[in-house]
């Protein structure tokens, strides 16, 4: 007569499902911590590049022209912002997800929509057997036009941001601006990795606390 | 100061109608109280999702930064020009490093 024990959890390579899940949580925590530290290291080098370029710009333009005294204190919204959403999949996860919206002021909304349209067109190309070359050329020129239309408002916003330092600015100052933009992108990745790390940490902590209670 | 100027060039600066900014430049004249008040203000504003703070400045208000535990706004400690980043002082890493302490490992093995 066979006795089947339905309470024993299924075994996978000698480990229970619970142990496999715990190992996965620990691995996720370690991976996210490693990624967090790597991103911080990347941020440090990007910032160093930005500071050096800013110092070069200050050297060429003069300290009085690259100064906090010149900062714009009139009322204006931030041209670059963050979109915060809840993590999908788990309703009560509480894990926020950050998305950077660079140079996305209200005047750029139309151009950004145009960029989305052109990217959607790339995903769904039109098929034609006759005159396909002409169609390809038309699509290429319209895509180029769309990308130029998107870039112009972005360039305008960038120039507007630098206008507090004067009309003609050093190329080093523009380079510094791009470096700090890159730093912003890294920071958003760091913020997301931080959320993942803390979420994985909470799960590992819960399992440890559960184990202590059992004992 | 250069860090703030750099990020303002990247477009994150906001000044509202009351001329209140979403940044604080910390210099030799800035008091710890001002930094604390600004930190409390930024962490309670609904239009701020991420707070960037130089680790050097964060160390001045370490107790306040370490006791903050909300998911949003996220507090990110960043290096400054004169003070490199030290993972030992990072508030997020300090929170999780206890998992690697001898005490937590020993208690799990009992």
Coordinates of C-alpha atoms in Angstrom, one line a residue:
Chain A
X1 CA 0.0 0.0 0.0
X2 CA 1.4 3.4 -1.0
X3 CA 1.2 6.3 1.3
X4 CA 1.1 9.6 -0.5
X5 CA 2.0 12.6 1.6
X6 CA 0.4 15.7 0.0
X7 CA 1.9 18.1 2.5
X8 CA 5.5 17.5 1.4
X9 CA 6.5 20.3 -1.0
X10 CA 7.8 19.3 -4.4
X11 CA 11.6 18.7 -4.6
X12 CA 13.8 20.3 -7.3
X13 CA 17.4 19.0 -7.2
X14 CA 17.0 18.3 -3.5
X15 CA 15.6 21.8 -2.7
X16 CA 12.1 22.7 -1.8
X17 CA 10.1 25.3 -3.7
X18 CA 10.5 27.6 -0.7
X19 CA 14.3 27.3 -0.8
X20 CA 14.4 28.0 -4.5
X21 CA 12.3 31.1 -4.1
X22 CA 14.5 32.3 -1.2
X23 CA 17.6 31.8 -3.3
X24 CA 16.1 33.7 -6.1
X25 CA 15.3 36.6 -3.8
X26 CA 18.8 36.6 -2.4
X27 CA 20.2 36.5 -6.0
X28 CA 18.0 39.3 -7.1
X29 CA 19.1 41.4 -4.1
X30 CA 22.8 40.8 -4.8
X31 CA 22.4 41.5 -8.5
X32 CA 20.6 44.8 -7.9
X33 CA 23.2 45.9 -5.3
X34 CA 26.0 45.1 -7.7
X35 CA 24.2 47.1 -10.5
X36 CA 23.6 49.9 -8.0
X37 CA 27.3 50.2 -7.2
X38 CA 28.3 49.9 -10.8
X39 CA 25.9 52.7 -11.8
X40 CA 27.2 54.9 -9.0
X41 CA 30.7 54.4 -10.3
X42 CA 29.6 55.3 -13.8
X43 CA 27.9 58.4 -12.4
X44 CA 31.1 59.5 -10.7
X45 CA 33.1 59.4 -13.9
X46 CA 30.3 61.2 -15.8
X47 CA 30.1 63.9 -13.2
X48 CA 33.9 64.3 -13.2
X49 CA 33.8 64.8 -16.9
X50 CA 31.1 67.4 -16.5
X51 CA 32.9 69.3 -13.7
X52 CA 36.1 69.4 -15.8
X53 CA 34.2 70.7 -18.8
X54 CA 32.5 73.3 -16.6
X55 CA 35.8 74.4 -15.2
X56 CA 37.2 74.7 -18.8
X57 CA 34.2 76.8 -19.8
X58 CA 34.7 79.0 -16.7
X59 CA 38.4 79.4 -17.6
X60 CA 37.6 80.4 -21.2
X61 CA 34.5 82.6 -20.5
X62 CA 35.6 84.0 -17.2
X63 CA 34.5 83.3 -13.7
X64 CA 32.0 86.2 -13.7
X65 CA 30.1 84.7 -16.7
X66 CA 29.8 81.2 -15.3
X67 CA 28.5 81.9 -11.8
X68 CA 25.5 81.1 -9.6
X69 CA 24.7 84.8 -9.5
X70 CA 23.5 84.5 -13.1
X71 CA 20.9 81.8 -12.3
X72 CA 17.4 82.5 -13.5
X73 CA 15.2 83.3 -10.5
X74 CA 12.2 84.2 -12.5
X75 CA 9.3 81.8 -12.3
X76 CA 9.8 79.0 -14.8
X77 CA 9.0 75.2 -14.8
X78 CA 11.6 72.5 -15.1
X79 CA 12.2 71.6 -18.7
X80 CA 13.3 68.1 -17.7
X81 CA 11.1 66.1 -15.4
X82 CA 10.4 62.6 -14.1
X83 CA 7.4 60.4 -14.6
X84 CA 6.7 58.1 -11.7
X85 CA 4.6 55.0 -12.1
X86 CA 3.9 52.0 -9.9
X87 CA 5.6 48.8 -10.8
X88 CA 3.4 46.6 -13.0
X89 CA 2.5 43.1 -12.1
X90 CA 2.0 43.6 -8.4
X91 CA -0.8 46.0 -7.3
X92 CA 0.5 46.5 -3.8
X93 CA 4.2 46.2 -4.5
X94 CA 4.7 49.9 -3.7
X95 CA 7.8 49.8 -6.0
X96 CA 8.0 53.1 -8.0
X97 CA 9.4 53.2 -11.5
X98 CA 11.1 56.4 -12.7
X99 CA 11.2 57.6 -16.3
X100 CA 13.1 60.6 -17.5
X101 CA 11.3 63.1 -19.7
X102 CA 14.2 65.2 -21.1
X103 CA 13.4 68.7 -22.4
X104 CA 9.7 67.9 -22.3
X105 CA 8.2 71.3 -21.7
X106 CA 4.6 72.1 -22.9
X107 CA 5.9 73.5 -26.2
X108 CA 7.6 70.2 -27.0
X109 CA 4.5 68.1 -26.5
X110 CA 3.6 68.2 -30.2
X111 CA 7.1 67.4 -31.3
X112 CA 7.3 64.5 -28.9
X113 CA 4.0 63.2 -30.3
X114 CA 5.5 63.5 -33.8
X115 CA 8.5 61.4 -32.6
X116 CA 6.2 58.7 -31.2
X117 CA 4.3 58.6 -34.6
X118 CA 7.5 58.2 -36.6
X119 CA 8.7 55.5 -34.3
X120 CA 5.4 53.7 -34.6
X121 CA 5.6 53.9 -38.4
X122 CA 9.0 52.2 -38.2
X123 CA 7.4 49.3 -36.3
X124 CA 4.6 48.9 -38.9
X125 CA 6.3 49.4 -42.3
X126 CA 4.0 49.5 -45.3
X127 CA 4.5 46.8 -47.9
X128 CA 4.1 47.6 -51.6
X129 CA 5.4 45.6 -54.5
X130 CA 5.2 48.5 -57.1
X131 CA 7.1 51.8 -56.6
X132 CA 8.6 50.5 -53.4
X133 CA 11.7 52.6 -53.8
X134 CA 9.8 55.8 -54.1
X135 CA 7.7 54.9 -51.0
X136 CA 10.9 54.1 -49.1
X137 CA 12.4 57.5 -50.1
X138 CA 9.2 59.3 -49.1
X139 CA 9.2 57.6 -45.7
X140 CA 12.9 58.3 -45.2
X141 CA 12.5 62.0 -45.9
X142 CA 9.4 62.3 -43.7
X143 CA 11.2 60.5 -40.9
X144 CA 14.2 62.8 -41.3
X145 CA 11.8 65.8 -41.2
X146 CA 10.1 64.4 -38.1
X147 CA 13.5 63.8 -36.3
X148 CA 14.6 67.4 -37.3
X149 CA 11.3 68.8 -36.0
X150 CA 11.9 66.9 -32.7
X151 CA 15.6 68.0 -32.4
X152 CA 14.8 71.7 -33.0
X153 CA 12.7 72.2 -29.9
X154 CA 15.1 70.2 -27.9
X155 CA 18.0 72.3 -29.2
X156 CA 16.0 75.4 -28.4
X157 CA 15.4 74.2 -24.8
X158 CA 19.1 73.5 -24.4
X159 CA 20.1 76.9 -25.7
X160 CA 17.4 78.5 -23.5
X161 CA 18.9 76.7 -20.5
X162 CA 22.4 78.1 -21.4
X163 CA 21.1 81.6 -22.2
X164 CA 21.6 82.7 -18.5
X165 CA 25.4 82.6 -19.3
X166 CA 25.1 84.8 -22.3
X167 CA 24.3 84.4 -26.0
X168 CA 27.7 83.1 -27.1
X169 CA 28.9 80.4 -24.8
X170 CA 32.0 78.2 -24.9
X171 CA 31.7 74.8 -26.6
X172 CA 33.0 73.4 -23.3
X173 CA 29.9 74.7 -21.6
X174 CA 27.7 72.9 -24.1
X175 CA 29.7 69.8 -23.6
X176 CA 29.3 70.1 -19.8
X177 CA 25.5 70.4 -20.4
X178 CA 25.5 67.1 -22.3
X179 CA 27.6 65.4 -19.6
X180 CA 25.1 66.5 -16.9
X181 CA 22.2 65.3 -19.1
X182 CA 24.0 61.9 -19.3
X183 CA 24.4 62.0 -15.5
X184 CA 20.7 62.6 -15.2
X185 CA 20.0 59.4 -17.2
X186 CA 22.3 57.4 -15.0
X187 CA 20.6 58.9 -11.9
X188 CA 17.2 57.7 -13.1
X189 CA 18.7 54.2 -13.6
X190 CA 20.2 54.4 -10.1
X191 CA 16.8 55.4 -8.7
X192 CA 15.1 52.4 -10.4
X193 CA 17.9 50.1 -9.2
X194 CA 17.5 51.5 -5.7
X195 CA 13.8 50.6 -5.7
X196 CA 14.6 47.0 -6.9
X197 CA 17.3 46.6 -4.3
X198 CA 15.0 47.8 -1.5
X199 CA 12.2 45.6 -2.7
X200 CA 14.4 42.5 -2.9
X201 CA 15.9 43.4 0.5
X202 CA 12.4 43.6 2.1
X203 CA 11.6 40.1 0.7
X204 CA 14.8 38.6 2.0
X205 CA 14.2 40.2 5.3
X206 CA 10.6 38.9 5.5
X207 CA 11.9 35.3 4.9
X208 CA 14.6 35.7 7.6
X209 CA 12.0 37.0 10.1
X210 CA 9.7 34.1 9.2
X211 CA 12.5 31.7 9.8
X212 CA 13.3 33.2 13.2
X213 CA 9.6 33.0 14.2
X214 CA 9.5 29.3 13.2
X215 CA 12.4 28.6 15.5
Chain B
X1 CA 28.0 74.6 -6.5
X2 CA 29.2 73.2 -9.8
X3 CA 27.0 70.2 -9.4
X4 CA 23.9 72.4 -9.0
X5 CA 24.9 74.6 -11.9
X6 CA 25.5 71.5 -14.1
X7 CA 22.1 69.9 -13.3
X8 CA 20.4 73.3 -13.8
X9 CA 21.9 73.4 -17.3
X10 CA 20.4 70.0 -17.9
X11 CA 17.0 71.5 -17.3
X12 CA 15.9 70.3 -13.9
X13 CA 15.6 73.7 -12.3
X14 CA 12.2 74.9 -11.3
X15 CA 11.1 78.3 -9.8
X16 CA 7.5 78.7 -8.7
X17 CA 5.4 81.8 -8.6
X18 CA 6.6 82.5 -5.1
X19 CA 10.2 82.4 -6.4
X20 CA 10.8 79.2 -4.4
X21 CA 13.4 77.0 -6.1
X22 CA 13.7 73.2 -6.2
X23 CA 17.4 73.4 -5.4
X24 CA 19.6 74.6 -2.6
X25 CA 23.2 75.6 -3.1
X26 CA 25.2 74.8 0.0
X27 CA 28.2 77.0 0.7
X28 CA 30.2 78.1 3.7
X29 CA 27.4 80.4 4.9
X30 CA 24.7 77.7 4.7
X31 CA 23.7 76.5 8.2
X32 CA 22.8 72.9 9.1
X33 CA 19.3 74.1 10.1
X34 CA 18.8 75.5 6.6
X35 CA 19.9 72.1 5.0
X36 CA 17.6 70.2 7.4
X37 CA 14.6 72.5 6.6
X38 CA 15.2 72.2 2.9
X39 CA 15.5 68.4 3.1
X40 CA 12.2 68.2 5.0
X41 CA 10.6 70.5 2.5
X42 CA 11.8 68.7 -0.6
X43 CA 10.8 65.3 0.9
X44 CA 7.2 66.4 1.5
X45 CA 6.6 68.2 -1.8
X46 CA 4.4 66.3 -4.2
X47 CA 6.1 67.6 -7.3
X48 CA 9.5 66.2 -6.4
X49 CA 10.2 62.5 -7.3
X50 CA 14.0 62.3 -6.7
X51 CA 16.1 64.3 -4.3
X52 CA 19.8 64.6 -5.3
X53 CA 22.1 65.4 -2.3
X54 CA 25.8 65.5 -2.3
X55 CA 27.1 62.8 0.1
X56 CA 29.2 65.5 1.9
X57 CA 26.0 67.5 2.6
X58 CA 24.1 64.3 3.5
X59 CA 26.7 63.6 6.2
X60 CA 25.8 66.9 7.8
X61 CA 22.2 65.7 8.3
X62 CA 23.0 62.0 8.4
X63 CA 20.4 61.2 11.1
X64 CA 17.6 62.8 9.0
X65 CA 18.7 61.1 5.8
X66 CA 19.0 57.7 7.4
X67 CA 15.7 57.9 9.1
X68 CA 13.9 58.7 5.8
X69 CA 12.3 55.5 4.4
X70 CA 9.6 56.5 1.9
X71 CA 9.9 55.2 -1.7
X72 CA 9.1 58.6 -3.2
X73 CA 10.8 60.9 -3.4
X74 CA 13.9 58.7 -3.7
X75 CA 17.0 60.1 -2.0
X76 CA 20.1 59.7 -4.0
X77 CA 23.5 60.5 -2.5
X78 CA 25.9 61.7 -5.2
X79 CA 29.6 62.5 -5.1
X80 CA 30.7 66.2 -5.1
X81 CA 33.6 67.8 -6.8
X82 CA 35.7 67.9 -3.7
X83 CA 34.4 64.8 -1.8
X84 CA 34.2 61.4 -3.6
X85 CA 31.4 59.0 -3.0
X86 CA 31.9 56.6 -0.1
X87 CA 29.6 53.5 -0.2
X88 CA 30.1 53.1 3.6
X89 CA 28.2 56.2 4.2
X90 CA 25.4 55.7 1.7
X91 CA 22.0 55.5 3.6
X92 CA 20.6 52.8 1.3
X93 CA 23.6 50.6 1.6
X94 CA 23.8 51.1 5.3
X95 CA 20.2 49.9 5.6
X96 CA 21.0 46.7 3.7
X97 CA 24.5 45.9 5.0
X98 CA 23.1 44.4 8.2
X99 CA 22.2 41.4 6.1
X100 CA 26.0 40.8 5.8
X101 CA 26.7 41.4 9.5
X102 CA 27.9 38.4 11.6
X103 CA 25.0 38.7 13.8
X104 CA 22.4 38.3 11.1
X105 CA 24.3 35.3 9.6
X106 CA 24.7 33.7 13.0
X107 CA 21.0 34.1 13.9
X108 CA 20.0 32.5 10.5
X109 CA 22.2 29.4 11.2
X110 CA 20.8 28.8 14.7

